[in-house]
Amino acid sequence: EVQLQASGGGLVQPGGSLRLSCTTPRFTMERYTISWFRQAPGKERDWVSCIVSYINSAYYTDSVKGRATISRDNAKDTVYLQMNSLKPEDTAVYYCAADAYVNGPLCGREDLFESWGQGTQVTVSS
């Protein structure tokens, strides 16, 4: 069941930036660990980053470390994924997922997340 709303994708040139957003009207985001996953054409869905509920510890896959920043705005009940220095290999559909019980070391396990967004397309191309 789609419960989250992911947005902010688009077409960007290599080296450019995008900020992806994830929100929901169904629950308070602060109470949930939020992960971003992405799926490139013809490939499996991979974990990108997560922010842990309440303590807001952030984790990143190696390929985006130093280029991505995940954050929360509790007033807007939104989680952001800022992506900089984008590369063609970042091209994918990006999904956000939420779960109240996932902690940091497990936030790359997509099977543990109950709530998902519909995905937003990111295309990096000149």
Backbone as JSON Lines, residues from 0, in Angstrom:
{"i":0,"aa":"E","n":[0.86,-1.2,0.0],"ca":[0.0,0.0,0.0],"c":[0.88,1.23,0.0]}
{"i":1,"aa":"V","n":[0.61,2.14,-0.91],"ca":[1.36,3.39,-1.0],"c":[0.83,4.34,0.05]}
{"i":2,"aa":"Q","n":[1.7,4.74,0.97],"ca":[1.28,5.64,2.02],"c":[2.13,6.91,2.06]}
{"i":3,"aa":"L","n":[3.26,6.9,1.4],"ca":[4.15,8.04,1.39],"c":[4.11,8.72,0.03]}
{"i":4,"aa":"Q","n":[4.48,9.99,0.02],"ca":[4.51,10.76,-1.22],"c":[5.92,11.24,-1.46]}
{"i":5,"aa":"A","n":[6.54,10.71,-2.51],"ca":[7.9,11.12,-2.89],"c":[7.81,12.08,-4.05]}
{"i":6,"aa":"S","n":[8.63,13.12,-4.02],"ca":[8.62,14.1,-5.1],"c":[10.0,14.74,-5.22]}
{"i":7,"aa":"G","n":[10.17,15.54,-6.25],"ca":[11.4,16.3,-6.41],"c":[12.32,15.79,-7.5]}
{"i":8,"aa":"G","n":[11.98,14.66,-8.11],"ca":[12.81,14.14,-9.18],"c":[12.72,15.0,-10.43]}
{"i":9,"aa":"G","n":[13.54,14.66,-11.39],"ca":[13.54,15.39,-12.65],"c":[14.74,15.06,-13.48]}
{"i":10,"aa":"L","n":[14.91,15.84,-14.55],"ca":[16.06,15.69,-15.44],"c":[17.1,16.74,-15.05]}
{"i":11,"aa":"V","n":[18.31,16.29,-14.83],"ca":[19.37,17.2,-14.42],"c":[20.66,16.8,-15.14]}
{"i":12,"aa":"Q","n":[21.49,17.77,-15.41],"ca":[22.77,17.49,-16.06],"c":[23.77,16.92,-15.05]}
{"i":13,"aa":"P","n":[24.73,16.16,-15.54],"ca":[25.79,15.69,-14.63],"c":[26.44,16.84,-13.88]}
{"i":14,"aa":"G","n":[26.65,16.63,-12.59],"ca":[27.18,17.68,-11.74],"c":[26.12,18.53,-11.08]}
{"i":15,"aa":"G","n":[24.88,18.35,-11.48],"ca":[23.8,19.14,-10.92],"c":[23.29,18.59,-9.6]}
{"i":16,"aa":"S","n":[22.23,19.2,-9.1],"ca":[21.67,18.84,-7.79],"c":[20.16,18.7,-7.87]}
{"i":17,"aa":"L","n":[19.65,17.88,-6.97],"ca":[18.2,17.75,-6.79],"c":[17.93,17.55,-5.31]}
{"i":18,"aa":"R","n":[16.76,17.98,-4.86],"ca":[16.33,17.68,-3.52],"c":[15.03,16.88,-3.59]}
{"i":19,"aa":"L","n":[15.09,15.66,-3.12],"ca":[13.92,14.8,-3.08],"c":[13.21,14.98,-1.74]}
{"i":20,"aa":"S","n":[11.88,14.89,-1.79],"ca":[11.07,15.06,-0.58],"c":[10.21,13.82,-0.37]}
{"i":21,"aa":"C","n":[9.96,13.52,0.88],"ca":[9.1,12.4,1.25],"c":[8.21,12.85,2.39]}
{"i":22,"aa":"T","n":[6.91,12.72,2.2],"ca":[5.98,13.13,3.23],"c":[4.76,12.23,3.21]}
{"i":23,"aa":"T","n":[3.91,12.38,4.2],"ca":[2.67,11.63,4.27],"c":[1.68,12.35,5.16]}
{"i":24,"aa":"P","n":[0.4,12.3,4.85],"ca":[-0.61,12.85,5.75],"c":[-1.08,11.85,6.79]}
{"i":25,"aa":"R","n":[-0.53,10.63,6.73],"ca":[-1.07,9.53,7.51],"c":[-0.44,9.36,8.88]}
{"i":26,"aa":"F","n":[0.79,9.84,9.04],"ca":[1.41,9.67,10.36],"c":[2.51,10.71,10.53]}
{"i":27,"aa":"T","n":[2.97,10.85,11.76],"ca":[4.03,11.82,12.08],"c":[5.38,11.22,11.7]}
{"i":28,"aa":"M","n":[6.03,11.85,10.74],"ca":[7.26,11.3,10.19],"c":[8.37,11.16,11.23]}
{"i":29,"aa":"E","n":[8.39,12.03,12.2],"ca":[9.46,12.02,13.21],"c":[9.54,10.68,13.94]}
{"i":30,"aa":"R","n":[8.41,9.99,14.03],"ca":[8.35,8.74,14.77],"c":[8.88,7.56,13.98]}
{"i":31,"aa":"Y","n":[9.25,7.81,12.73],"ca":[9.61,6.72,11.83],"c":[11.03,6.88,11.29]}
{"i":32,"aa":"T","n":[11.69,5.74,11.15],"ca":[12.93,5.71,10.37],"c":[12.54,5.75,8.89]}
{"i":33,"aa":"I","n":[13.18,6.65,8.17],"ca":[12.9,6.82,6.75],"c":[14.13,6.42,5.95]}
{"i":34,"aa":"S","n":[13.94,5.54,5.0],"ca":[15.0,5.16,4.07],"c":[14.65,5.57,2.66]}
{"i":35,"aa":"W","n":[15.66,5.89,1.91],"ca":[15.52,6.08,0.46],"c":[16.19,4.88,-0.23]}
{"i":36,"aa":"F","n":[15.47,4.36,-1.2],"ca":[15.97,3.3,-2.07],"c":[15.89,3.81,-3.51]}
{"i":37,"aa":"R","n":[16.6,3.17,-4.4],"ca":[16.49,3.54,-5.81],"c":[16.61,2.29,-6.67]}
{"i":38,"aa":"Q","n":[15.95,2.37,-7.82],"ca":[15.97,1.26,-8.76],"c":[16.24,1.79,-10.15]}
{"i":39,"aa":"A","n":[17.39,1.4,-10.69],"ca":[17.75,1.77,-12.05],"c":[17.13,0.77,-13.03]}
{"i":40,"aa":"P","n":[16.94,1.16,-14.28],"ca":[16.34,0.26,-15.25],"c":[17.09,-1.06,-15.35]}
{"i":41,"aa":"G","n":[16.36,-2.15,-15.24],"ca":[16.95,-3.47,-15.38],"c":[17.75,-3.94,-14.19]}
{"i":42,"aa":"K","n":[17.71,-3.18,-13.09],"ca":[18.49,-3.56,-11.91],"c":[17.59,-3.72,-10.69]}
{"i":43,"aa":"E","n":[18.13,-4.32,-9.67],"ca":[17.39,-4.47,-8.42],"c":[17.35,-3.14,-7.67]}
{"i":44,"aa":"R","n":[16.4,-3.04,-6.78],"ca":[16.29,-1.84,-5.96],"c":[17.39,-1.86,-4.9]}
{"i":45,"aa":"D","n":[18.08,-0.75,-4.74],"ca":[19.19,-0.64,-3.8],"c":[18.91,0.45,-2.77]}
{"i":46,"aa":"W","n":[19.45,0.27,-1.61],"ca":[19.32,1.27,-0.55],"c":[20.28,2.42,-0.79]}
{"i":47,"aa":"V","n":[19.84,3.64,-0.47],"ca":[20.65,4.83,-0.68],"c":[21.04,5.49,0.64]}
{"i":48,"aa":"S","n":[20.05,5.72,1.49],"ca":[20.3,6.5,2.71],"c":[19.14,6.3,3.68]}
{"i":49,"aa":"C","n":[19.39,6.58,4.96],"ca":[18.29,6.57,5.92],"c":[18.55,7.56,7.04]}
{"i":50,"aa":"I","n":[17.48,7.93,7.7],"ca":[17.54,8.77,8.89],"c":[16.68,8.11,9.95]}
{"i":51,"aa":"V","n":[17.27,7.92,11.12],"ca":[16.63,7.12,12.15],"c":[15.63,7.97,12.94]}
{"i":52,"aa":"S","n":[14.55,7.35,13.36],"ca":[13.51,8.05,14.13],"c":[14.09,8.7,15.39]}
{"i":53,"aa":"Y","n":[13.62,9.88,15.68],"ca":[13.95,10.67,16.86],"c":[15.4,11.1,16.97]}
{"i":54,"aa":"I","n":[16.34,10.16,16.93],"ca":[17.75,10.54,17.13],"c":[18.37,11.12,15.86]}
{"i":55,"aa":"N","n":[17.74,10.82,14.71],"ca":[18.15,11.41,13.43],"c":[19.56,11.07,13.0]}
{"i":56,"aa":"S","n":[20.07,9.93,13.41],"ca":[21.34,9.45,12.85],"c":[21.13,9.18,11.38]}
{"i":57,"aa":"A","n":[22.13,9.54,10.59],"ca":[22.03,9.39,9.14],"c":[23.05,8.38,8.63]}
{"i":58,"aa":"Y","n":[22.63,7.61,7.64],"ca":[23.49,6.59,7.04],"c":[23.39,6.7,5.52]}
{"i":59,"aa":"Y","n":[24.5,6.36,4.85],"ca":[24.55,6.47,3.4],"c":[25.26,5.27,2.79]}
{"i":60,"aa":"T","n":[24.82,4.89,1.61],"ca":[25.58,3.9,0.88],"c":[26.87,4.55,0.36]}
{"i":61,"aa":"D","n":[27.89,3.76,0.15],"ca":[29.2,4.32,-0.19],"c":[29.17,5.18,-1.45]}
{"i":62,"aa":"S","n":[28.34,4.8,-2.41],"ca":[28.35,5.5,-3.7],"c":[27.81,6.93,-3.63]}
{"i":63,"aa":"V","n":[27.12,7.28,-2.55],"ca":[26.59,8.65,-2.44],"c":[27.21,9.42,-1.28]}
{"i":64,"aa":"K","n":[28.06,8.78,-0.5],"ca":[28.69,9.48,0.63],"c":[29.45,10.71,0.12]}
{"i":65,"aa":"G","n":[29.25,11.82,0.82],"ca":[29.87,13.07,0.42],"c":[29.09,13.84,-0.62]}
{"i":66,"aa":"R","n":[28.1,13.22,-1.23],"ca":[27.28,13.88,-2.25],"c":[25.83,14.01,-1.83]}
{"i":67,"aa":"A","n":[25.42,13.26,-0.81],"ca":[24.03,13.25,-0.4],"c":[23.9,13.65,1.06]}
{"i":68,"aa":"T","n":[22.8,14.3,1.37],"ca":[22.48,14.65,2.75],"c":[21.0,14.38,2.99]}
{"i":69,"aa":"I","n":[20.72,13.56,4.01],"ca":[19.34,13.29,4.38],"c":[19.01,14.11,5.62]}
{"i":70,"aa":"S","n":[17.8,14.64,5.66],"ca":[17.43,15.5,6.79],"c":[15.92,15.47,6.98]}
{"i":71,"aa":"R","n":[15.49,15.98,8.14],"ca":[14.07,16.09,8.45],"c":[13.7,17.54,8.71]}
{"i":72,"aa":"D","n":[12.48,17.88,8.35],"ca":[11.86,19.11,8.8],"c":[10.58,18.7,9.52]}
{"i":73,"aa":"N","n":[10.65,18.64,10.84],"ca":[9.49,18.14,11.59],"c":[8.29,19.08,11.48]}
{"i":74,"aa":"A","n":[8.55,20.35,11.33],"ca":[7.44,21.3,11.19],"c":[6.65,21.03,9.92]}
{"i":75,"aa":"K","n":[7.34,20.55,8.89],"ca":[6.68,20.24,7.62],"c":[6.4,18.75,7.48]}
{"i":76,"aa":"D","n":[6.82,17.98,8.49],"ca":[6.59,16.53,8.45],"c":[7.13,15.93,7.17]}
{"i":77,"aa":"T","n":[8.36,16.31,6.84],"ca":[8.96,15.93,5.57],"c":[10.41,15.52,5.79]}
{"i":78,"aa":"V","n":[10.82,14.51,5.04],"ca":[12.22,14.1,5.0],"c":[12.76,14.43,3.61]}
{"i":79,"aa":"Y","n":[13.97,14.98,3.59],"ca":[14.59,15.38,2.34],"c":[15.83,14.54,2.06]}
{"i":80,"aa":"L","n":[16.11,14.34,0.79],"ca":[17.38,13.77,0.36],"c":[17.97,14.75,-0.66]}
{"i":81,"aa":"Q","n":[18.98,15.48,-0.21],"ca":[19.68,16.41,-1.08],"c":[20.79,15.65,-1.8]}
{"i":82,"aa":"M","n":[20.75,15.67,-3.12],"ca":[21.74,14.98,-3.93],"c":[22.52,16.01,-4.74]}
{"i":83,"aa":"N","n":[23.83,16.04,-4.56],"ca":[24.69,16.95,-5.29],"c":[25.67,16.18,-6.17]}
{"i":84,"aa":"S","n":[26.33,16.9,-7.06],"ca":[27.32,16.29,-7.95],"c":[26.78,15.02,-8.59]}
{"i":85,"aa":"L","n":[25.57,15.14,-9.11],"ca":[24.88,13.96,-9.66],"c":[25.64,13.39,-10.85]}
{"i":86,"aa":"K","n":[25.58,12.07,-10.95],"ca":[26.25,11.33,-12.01],"c":[25.2,10.56,-12.82]}
{"i":87,"aa":"P","n":[25.51,10.21,-14.05],"ca":[24.56,9.41,-14.83],"c":[24.16,8.11,-14.12]}
{"i":88,"aa":"E","n":[25.06,7.55,-13.34],"ca":[24.73,6.31,-12.63],"c":[23.77,6.52,-11.47]}
{"i":89,"aa":"D","n":[23.45,7.76,-11.16],"ca":[22.41,8.04,-10.16],"c":[21.0,7.97,-10.77]}
{"i":90,"aa":"T","n":[20.93,7.81,-12.06],"ca":[19.63,7.73,-12.72],"c":[18.86,6.51,-12.23]}
{"i":91,"aa":"A","n":[17.66,6.76,-11.72],"ca":[16.85,5.68,-11.14],"c":[15.51,6.26,-10.7]}
{"i":92,"aa":"V","n":[14.6,5.37,-10.37],"ca":[13.4,5.77,-9.64],"c":[13.75,5.69,-8.16]}
{"i":93,"aa":"Y","n":[13.5,6.78,-7.45],"ca":[13.83,6.86,-6.04],"c":[12.55,6.68,-5.22]}
{"i":94,"aa":"Y","n":[12.63,5.8,-4.24],"ca":[11.5,5.49,-3.36],"c":[11.86,5.83,-1.92]}
{"i":95,"aa":"C","n":[10.9,6.37,-1.18],"ca":[11.09,6.5,0.25],"c":[10.23,5.45,0.95]}
{"i":96,"aa":"A","n":[10.7,5.02,2.1],"ca":[10.02,4.0,2.87],"c":[10.12,4.36,4.34]}
{"i":97,"aa":"A","n":[9.11,3.95,5.11],"ca":[9.04,4.3,6.53],"c":[8.72,3.1,7.37]}
{"i":98,"aa":"D","n":[9.32,3.07,8.55],"ca":[8.97,2.05,9.52],"c":[9.31,2.56,10.91]}
{"i":99,"aa":"A","n":[8.47,2.22,11.88],"ca":[8.65,2.74,13.23],"c":[9.68,1.98,14.03]}
{"i":100,"aa":"Y","n":[10.09,0.79,13.55],"ca":[10.91,-0.07,14.39],"c":[12.3,-0.35,13.83]}
{"i":101,"aa":"V","n":[12.58,0.11,12.63],"ca":[13.89,-0.14,12.04],"c":[14.92,0.79,12.65]}
{"i":102,"aa":"N","n":[16.05,0.23,13.05],"ca":[17.13,1.08,13.56],"c":[18.23,1.21,12.52]}
{"i":103,"aa":"G","n":[19.27,1.95,12.86],"ca":[20.27,2.31,11.88],"c":[20.9,1.15,11.12]}
{"i":104,"aa":"P","n":[21.43,0.15,11.83],"ca":[22.12,-0.93,11.12],"c":[21.21,-1.72,10.17]}
{"i":105,"aa":"L","n":[19.91,-1.63,10.35],"ca":[18.99,-2.41,9.53],"c":[18.27,-1.57,8.49]}
{"i":106,"aa":"C","n":[18.61,-0.3,8.35],"ca":[17.78,0.56,7.5],"c":[17.99,0.32,6.02]}
{"i":107,"aa":"G","n":[18.92,-0.58,5.65],"ca":[19.04,-0.97,4.26],"c":[18.22,-2.18,3.89]}
{"i":108,"aa":"R","n":[17.5,-2.73,4.85],"ca":[16.68,-3.93,4.63],"c":[15.28,-3.51,4.18]}
{"i":109,"aa":"E","n":[15.05,-3.53,2.9],"ca":[13.74,-3.07,2.4],"c":[12.6,-3.97,2.85]}
{"i":110,"aa":"D","n":[12.9,-5.22,3.16],"ca":[11.83,-6.13,3.61],"c":[11.28,-5.73,4.97]}
{"i":111,"aa":"L","n":[11.97,-4.87,5.71],"ca":[11.51,-4.46,7.04],"c":[10.59,-3.25,7.0]}
{"i":112,"aa":"F","n":[10.48,-2.6,5.87],"ca":[9.7,-1.36,5.77],"c":[8.28,-1.65,5.32]}
{"i":113,"aa":"E","n":[7.33,-1.13,6.07],"ca":[5.92,-1.4,5.79],"c":[5.28,-0.35,4.88]}
{"i":114,"aa":"S","n":[5.74,0.88,4.94],"ca":[5.11,1.95,4.19],"c":[6.05,2.46,3.12]}
{"i":115,"aa":"W","n":[5.51,2.64,1.91],"ca":[6.32,3.04,0.77],"c":[5.66,4.18,0.02]}
{"i":116,"aa":"G","n":[6.51,4.95,-0.67],"ca":[6.0,5.95,-1.6],"c":[5.95,5.38,-3.0]}
{"i":117,"aa":"Q","n":[5.42,6.17,-3.92],"ca":[5.21,5.7,-5.28],"c":[6.44,5.85,-6.15]}
{"i":118,"aa":"G","n":[7.45,6.55,-5.7],"ca":[8.67,6.71,-6.47],"c":[8.69,8.01,-7.26]}
{"i":119,"aa":"T","n":[9.89,8.56,-7.41],"ca":[10.08,9.75,-8.23],"c":[11.3,9.52,-9.11]}
{"i":120,"aa":"Q","n":[11.15,9.85,-10.4],"ca":[12.2,9.56,-11.38],"c":[13.3,10.63,-11.32]}
{"i":121,"aa":"V","n":[14.53,10.16,-11.23],"ca":[15.69,11.04,-11.34],"c":[16.48,10.6,-12.57]}
{"i":122,"aa":"T","n":[16.69,11.52,-13.49],"ca":[17.45,11.24,-14.7],"c":[18.61,12.22,-14.78]}
{"i":123,"aa":"V","n":[19.81,11.68,-14.84],"ca":[21.01,12.51,-14.94],"c":[21.61,12.29,-16.33]}
{"i":124,"aa":"S","n":[21.51,13.32,-17.14],"ca":[21.94,13.19,-18.52],"c":[22.24,14.56,-19.1]}
{"i":125,"aa":"S","n":[23.2,14.58,-19.99],"ca":[23.5,15.84,-20.7],"c":[22.74,15.9,-22.01]}
